[in-house]
Amino acid sequence: MWRVAFFSLRPRSHFVWMDSVPESAASVKKILCEAPVESVVQVSGTVISRPPGQENPKMPTGQIEIKVKTAELLNSCKKLPFEIKDFVKKTEALRLQYRYLDLRSFQMQYNLRLRSQMVMKMREYLCNLHGFVDVETPTLFKRTPGGAKEFLVPSREPGKFYSLPQSPQQFKQLLMIGGLDRYFQVARCYRDEGSRPDRQPEFTQIDIEMSFVNQTGIQNLIEGLLQYSWPNDKEPVVVPFPSMSFAEALATYGTDKPDIRFGMKIIDISDVFRNTEIGFLRDALSEPQGTVKAIRIPEGARYLKRKDIESIENFAANHFNQEVLPIFLKANRNWNSSVAKFIMEEQRLELIRLMEIQEEDVVLLTAGEHKKACSSLGKLRLECADLLEIRGVVLRDPALFSFLWVVDFPLFFPKEENPAELESAHHPFTAPHPSDIHLLYTEPEKVRSQHYDLVLNGSEIGGGSIRIHDAELQRYILATLLKEDVKLLSHLLQALDYGAPPHGGIALGLDRLMCLVTRAASIRDVIAFPKSFRGHDLMSNAPDSVPPEELKPYHIQVSWPTDSEAEKSSLNHPHHPES
Amino acid sequence: MWRVAFFSLRPRSHFVWMDSVPESAASVKKILCEAPVESVVQVSGTVISRPPGQENPKMPTGQIEIKVKTAELLNSCKKLPFEIKDFVKKTEALRLQYRYLDLRSFQMQYNLRLRSQMVMKMREYLCNLHGFVDVETPTLFKRTPGGAKEFLVPSREPGKFYSLPQSPQQFKQLLMIGGLDRYFQVARCYRDEGSRPDRQPEFTQIDIEMSFVNQTGIQNLIEGLLQYSWPNDKEPVVVPFPSMSFAEALATYGTDKPDIRFGMKIIDISDVFRNTEIGFLRDALSEPQGTVKAIRIPEGARYLKRKDIESIENFAANHFNQEVLPIFLKANRNWNSSVAKFIMEEQRLELIRLMEIQEEDVVLLTAGEHKKACSSLGKLRLECADLLEIRGVVLRDPALFSFLWVVDFPLFFPKEENPAELESAHHPFTAPHPSDIHLLYTEPEKVRSQHYDLVLNGSEIGGGSIRIHDAELQRYILATLLKEDVKLLSHLLQALDYGAPPHGGIALGLDRLMCLVTRAASIRDVIAFPKSFRGHDLMSNAPDSVPPEELKPYHIQVSWPTDSEAEKSSLNHPHHPES
């Protein structure tokens, strides 16, 4: 008699004890014991209860074992490049190269199965409960204005290319005009951004559009959708989600995607320092748009080490060329800072009052133009949170899912390369805020939009807007304000002329949402076959070379870079390990 | 007092009577009556019961009308390029150009909503009832061997291209190896076939793969899937579906996708004519593979006109260069044919017995090699059915959905351009029939496969197979028998080495299935935004030119054809109206 320790029954990761009937013990034992790990074996036999006292109630299969009569080795497994239970230690490049083995890990099985279940629940909610129609839209389409990030697909007509769209934006609006009043699609989208961490050249969004709806209507729908589809093994979603204006998000958290699971809000303390002798504060305040801002790190003096503060200062200097002034509050209420002696007692008291400063806190000050000072402190706030958590402070409850609507975005931003010109803050189809429409013709940069973003734990997981349904207004914004080539969009402009209903929608980034729900380290862990950091499929080695004769039907040829260009390009993309 | 005749409430195509309250009659009347057809109007008022005797019980909204208090014109509609209720008369090119208007038609609304509902039911069946996992697979991938029909996508690396796959075949097999034992996906696929009627460059398939399954297992699953998802307003699906071998389908119906809703089967009558004086029959039978075949058109002599028979003879001559001999059976049992006098009485009696010939039938004879004779008669059989139906005979019940499995295909076909070499009848991952494995090494052309096709009313709507899970066998077939470049598939071959379970699957063509279910004239009528016959989006004008600077990041340039090449190409694709 012998007993196989246990066998893993893939794919549900169940283990089962096996024993053999005496008659076939030798042959069965030989097959089962000699099969390499991860081989595929077929056994026949009888399922029986485990002997009393040997049950494992924690396992779904813990009550049974199999009395094996026959065993057959269906497929033997070669020596594995890594152990499959060892999820963490192997490098990501190796995991991607042998993705089919990595998929066998508990974590990948859990992530992909949960993703499937959650999307199914979303479909039930939209399709069965709310009358949405799942419509597939084309991915071989025409390039959009400014679509520099769109992959091209050569056609068999010389010089003519399709484009892989970044979203079904135009189609969903055309569907509204076509009378499909409630559209949704789990849509594949494409964006060619070159190498960017945690981005994929193809990604998936839950794409939704409705006719005769306003901002609240879309928000209620999405709150219900997430509540309905939320996994049972997670903290339930509480609705309605809080809402915050873009202006408040920027002023208080220094970002349009605030993580509101913790405080450390940005406080404007310009008034405290109107008459300061501290040089960089005085200089900043002498500018017309100058401000002084600060965040308070509770118990920072207790938890943060000197080198943590140095790393914060370095971070500020390296990432946004911003001077940051840390002030430590000692237990004895003394202020420890290089500028402490320049802070007058009344300023000190005012700061304590404004910022609710307590013993052992650290305060980080910065100065400059409102937006820049806020975004800098917003990033430092997150850096400090990371540092505090490394030091053992629980700041962001990992079980908590904290949703937030960010609303009232500006409709336009000044162009970075030419601030006199405007560009859409989101996209040119976004409707202006009804209260601000008159400003379009006088001060367009002040117009707020009907755009809304959905933020989860500090990550943007969705965004949408009420769209323009008036052809005149759309033409004015595209041609006069944005100076876009309207020819590329003539079909959409024309469609608006034929009785377009008021409409709006939203898109949720499924990959990022699943990443947050499963608490995965990267969106690559919620995608079955992701591309590497550099856009490669490391398993199949895509993209790959193509023989010139296969390019011929598409009337294209490769423009090989000259030596000097190639050198320049390899400097931009130095050879580094993938992932 | 006045009364608006009625108003169409899109999108559900409901009509509602409207009346106004007396106070606002004038203003409401002005707005509603002056709004052009297809404009968007918002009214507020009270829903009341229709006056007794004026109810319309046939309409969901027939019991009510609205007492309108206020009305607002939300969007006025320009003069339409065509009337929207007039579905049939407008040209398809115009319909595609103004697709958003065409989508408002009853038929397109019905087709797209039914498609969404049917796919949702399929998802419920697979995901909720049978534990399948919906996994999204990449569409930016590596080209496959012989993937000449794959669209290319240039990457930012010089000379490197992604490929848009024709199906997720490799991924679904890799998912099985990765332990996701039940996979499905409503998968977008791409095939660049140039101009072919009723094909789309991108299309959708219900893609399924399972581990530890055999042919019967997949067939049962699909029968259940179609039964579960079948629309309530259609004749229910009867399971199990009948099954027929490829050899029988070819011999009896002259095709691998027989329409079994009607008879007119092919009969081999070679033995009747062993000693004939009819020249082309005698010549054919003197060849080693020569046969004589016939179909019987019941009551053909009664329904078919002389010009019908001429059109059949022309069709045979034009389409497959095959001589066809029609024989008319008169009511007086006389045989009317140019060769009647060469048919001896005993041959006549034998033919009557074999083919169950009755008065007023027509018999079509042809001769030649088995496969060629069968396929010719198979096509003539369909031509004759069309002609009979034009003449008023109901041959194929339009309400009937007749499914059929075609099985036991050959694993290989001789290559058309070089019959000494073999090519896969379907794809190189198809497993050989277990009874024929030994023939692989001796007479591979005789090996049957474990491939199965699903046929509905004479159209192939799906196909699949049990796959090879043994790396050695897969290598032998790819390298030795098919002489493929195995390097392009090394990742799949390698994956088979790591404990691949036995697995198989199927893919259903969703567009064609929906086309048959809705009895649409073309698959373009079940797709929201289809491409034209020539692969164009007539609404947006895609594919489109791209400025050279946008090609630069992809290291490609257009090879403009020389004048003579351009001329040749325009001969192949003459300018003709789209669609």
CSV table of C-alpha atoms in Angstrom, one decimal, chain B residues 20-163:
chain,number,residue,atom,x,y,z
B,20,SER,CA,-52.9,69.6,-26.3
B,21,VAL,CA,-54.4,71.2,-23.2
B,22,PRO,CA,-56.4,74.2,-24.4
B,23,GLU,CA,-54.3,76.9,-22.6
B,24,SER,CA,-51.2,76.1,-24.7
B,25,ALA,CA,-52.8,74.8,-27.8
B,26,ALA,CA,-51.4,77.5,-30.1
B,27,SER,CA,-47.8,77.4,-29.0
B,28,VAL,CA,-47.6,73.6,-28.8
B,29,LYS,CA,-49.3,73.2,-32.1
B,30,LYS,CA,-46.8,75.6,-33.7
B,31,ILE,CA,-43.8,73.7,-32.4
B,32,LEU,CA,-45.1,70.2,-33.1
B,33,CYS,CA,-46.5,70.9,-36.5
B,34,GLU,CA,-43.6,72.9,-37.8
B,35,ALA,CA,-40.9,70.5,-36.6
B,36,PRO,CA,-39.5,68.7,-39.7
B,37,VAL,CA,-39.9,64.9,-39.9
B,38,GLU,CA,-37.4,63.0,-37.6
B,39,SER,CA,-36.8,66.1,-35.4
B,40,VAL,CA,-36.3,65.6,-31.7
B,41,VAL,CA,-39.1,67.2,-29.6
B,42,GLN,CA,-39.5,67.3,-25.9
B,43,VAL,CA,-43.1,67.5,-24.6
B,44,SER,CA,-44.4,67.6,-21.0
B,45,GLY,CA,-48.0,66.8,-20.2
B,46,THR,CA,-50.3,64.2,-18.8
B,47,VAL,CA,-50.7,60.6,-20.0
B,48,ILE,CA,-54.4,59.8,-20.2
B,49,SER,CA,-56.4,56.9,-21.5
B,50,ARG,CA,-57.6,57.2,-25.1
B,51,PRO,CA,-61.3,58.0,-25.6
B,52,PRO,CA,-63.4,54.9,-25.6
B,53,GLY,CA,-63.6,53.2,-28.9
B,54,GLN,CA,-60.3,54.8,-30.1
B,55,GLU,CA,-57.9,52.4,-28.3
B,56,ASN,CA,-55.6,50.3,-30.5
B,57,PRO,CA,-55.0,47.0,-28.6
B,58,LYS,CA,-52.4,46.0,-31.2
B,59,MET,CA,-50.0,48.7,-30.2
B,60,PRO,CA,-48.2,48.7,-26.8
B,61,THR,CA,-49.0,52.4,-26.6
B,62,GLY,CA,-52.4,52.1,-28.2
B,63,GLN,CA,-54.4,52.6,-24.9
B,64,ILE,CA,-52.9,56.0,-24.1
B,65,GLU,CA,-52.5,59.5,-25.4
B,66,ILE,CA,-50.7,62.6,-24.0
B,67,LYS,CA,-52.3,65.8,-23.1
B,68,VAL,CA,-49.4,68.1,-24.0
B,69,LYS,CA,-48.7,71.2,-21.8
B,70,THR,CA,-45.4,72.3,-23.2
B,71,ALA,CA,-43.3,71.4,-26.2
B,72,GLU,CA,-39.7,72.2,-27.1
B,73,LEU,CA,-37.8,71.5,-30.2
B,74,LEU,CA,-34.6,70.0,-29.0
B,75,ASN,CA,-33.0,69.4,-32.4
B,76,SER,CA,-34.5,70.1,-35.8
B,77,CYS,CA,-33.9,67.6,-38.7
B,78,LYS,CA,-32.6,68.7,-42.1
B,79,LYS,CA,-34.2,67.4,-45.2
B,80,LEU,CA,-33.5,63.7,-45.2
B,81,PRO,CA,-31.6,62.0,-48.1
B,82,PHE,CA,-34.3,59.3,-48.1
B,83,GLU,CA,-37.4,58.4,-46.2
B,84,ILE,CA,-36.6,56.2,-43.2
B,85,LYS,CA,-39.6,53.9,-43.3
B,86,ASP,CA,-38.8,53.1,-46.9
B,87,PHE,CA,-36.4,50.3,-46.2
B,88,VAL,CA,-36.1,48.6,-49.5
B,89,LYS,CA,-36.1,51.1,-52.3
B,90,LYS,CA,-33.0,53.2,-51.4
B,91,THR,CA,-29.7,51.9,-52.7
B,92,GLU,CA,-27.3,50.3,-50.3
B,93,ALA,CA,-24.6,52.8,-50.9
B,94,LEU,CA,-26.9,55.6,-49.8
B,95,ARG,CA,-27.9,53.5,-46.8
B,96,LEU,CA,-24.3,53.0,-45.8
B,97,GLN,CA,-23.4,56.6,-46.3
B,98,TYR,CA,-26.2,57.8,-44.0
B,99,ARG,CA,-25.9,54.7,-41.8
B,100,TYR,CA,-27.1,56.7,-38.7
B,101,LEU,CA,-30.4,57.3,-40.5
B,102,ASP,CA,-30.7,53.8,-41.8
B,103,LEU,CA,-30.2,52.5,-38.2
B,104,ARG,CA,-33.5,54.2,-37.3
B,105,SER,CA,-35.4,51.8,-39.6
B,106,PHE,CA,-37.6,49.1,-38.0
B,107,GLN,CA,-35.5,46.3,-39.6
B,108,MET,CA,-32.1,47.5,-38.4
B,109,GLN,CA,-33.5,48.2,-34.9
B,110,TYR,CA,-34.9,44.7,-34.8
B,111,ASN,CA,-31.8,43.1,-36.1
B,112,LEU,CA,-29.3,44.9,-33.7
B,113,ARG,CA,-31.5,44.5,-30.7
B,114,LEU,CA,-32.1,40.8,-31.4
B,115,ARG,CA,-28.4,40.3,-31.9
B,116,SER,CA,-27.7,41.8,-28.5
B,117,GLN,CA,-30.3,39.7,-26.8
B,118,MET,CA,-29.2,36.5,-28.4
B,119,VAL,CA,-25.5,37.0,-27.6
B,120,MET,CA,-26.6,37.8,-24.0
B,121,LYS,CA,-28.4,34.5,-23.8
B,122,MET,CA,-25.3,32.7,-25.1
B,123,ARG,CA,-23.2,34.4,-22.4
B,124,GLU,CA,-25.7,33.3,-19.7
B,125,TYR,CA,-25.6,29.7,-21.0
B,126,LEU,CA,-21.8,29.5,-21.2
B,127,CYS,CA,-20.8,31.7,-18.3
B,128,ASN,CA,-23.6,31.2,-15.7
B,129,LEU,CA,-24.8,27.7,-16.6
B,130,HIS,CA,-21.7,25.9,-17.8
B,131,GLY,CA,-18.8,27.6,-16.0
B,132,PHE,CA,-17.1,29.1,-19.0
B,133,VAL,CA,-14.6,32.0,-18.5
B,134,ASP,CA,-14.8,34.9,-20.8
B,135,VAL,CA,-11.2,35.7,-21.7
B,136,GLU,CA,-10.1,38.6,-23.9
B,137,THR,CA,-7.2,37.7,-26.2
B,138,PRO,CA,-5.0,40.2,-28.0
B,139,THR,CA,-5.6,41.3,-31.5
B,140,LEU,CA,-2.1,42.8,-32.0
B,141,PHE,CA,-0.2,39.6,-32.5
B,142,LYS,CA,2.4,37.8,-34.6
B,143,ARG,CA,1.7,36.7,-38.1
B,144,THR,CA,0.8,33.0,-38.5
B,145,PRO,CA,2.3,30.7,-41.1
B,146,GLY,CA,0.6,31.3,-44.4
B,147,GLY,CA,-1.2,34.3,-42.9
B,148,ALA,CA,-1.3,36.1,-46.3
B,149,LYS,CA,-4.8,37.3,-45.4
B,150,GLU,CA,-3.8,39.0,-42.2
B,151,PHE,CA,-3.8,42.7,-41.9
B,152,LEU,CA,-0.5,44.2,-40.8
B,153,VAL,CA,0.0,46.9,-38.2
B,154,PRO,CA,3.4,48.7,-38.3
B,155,SER,CA,5.0,49.1,-34.9
B,156,ARG,CA,7.4,51.9,-33.9
B,157,GLU,CA,10.3,49.5,-34.4
B,158,PRO,CA,11.7,49.6,-37.9
B,159,GLY,CA,10.6,46.6,-40.0
B,160,LYS,CA,8.5,45.1,-37.2
B,161,PHE,CA,4.8,44.5,-37.6
B,162,TYR,CA,2.0,43.2,-35.6
B,163,SER,CA,-0.7,41.1,-37.3
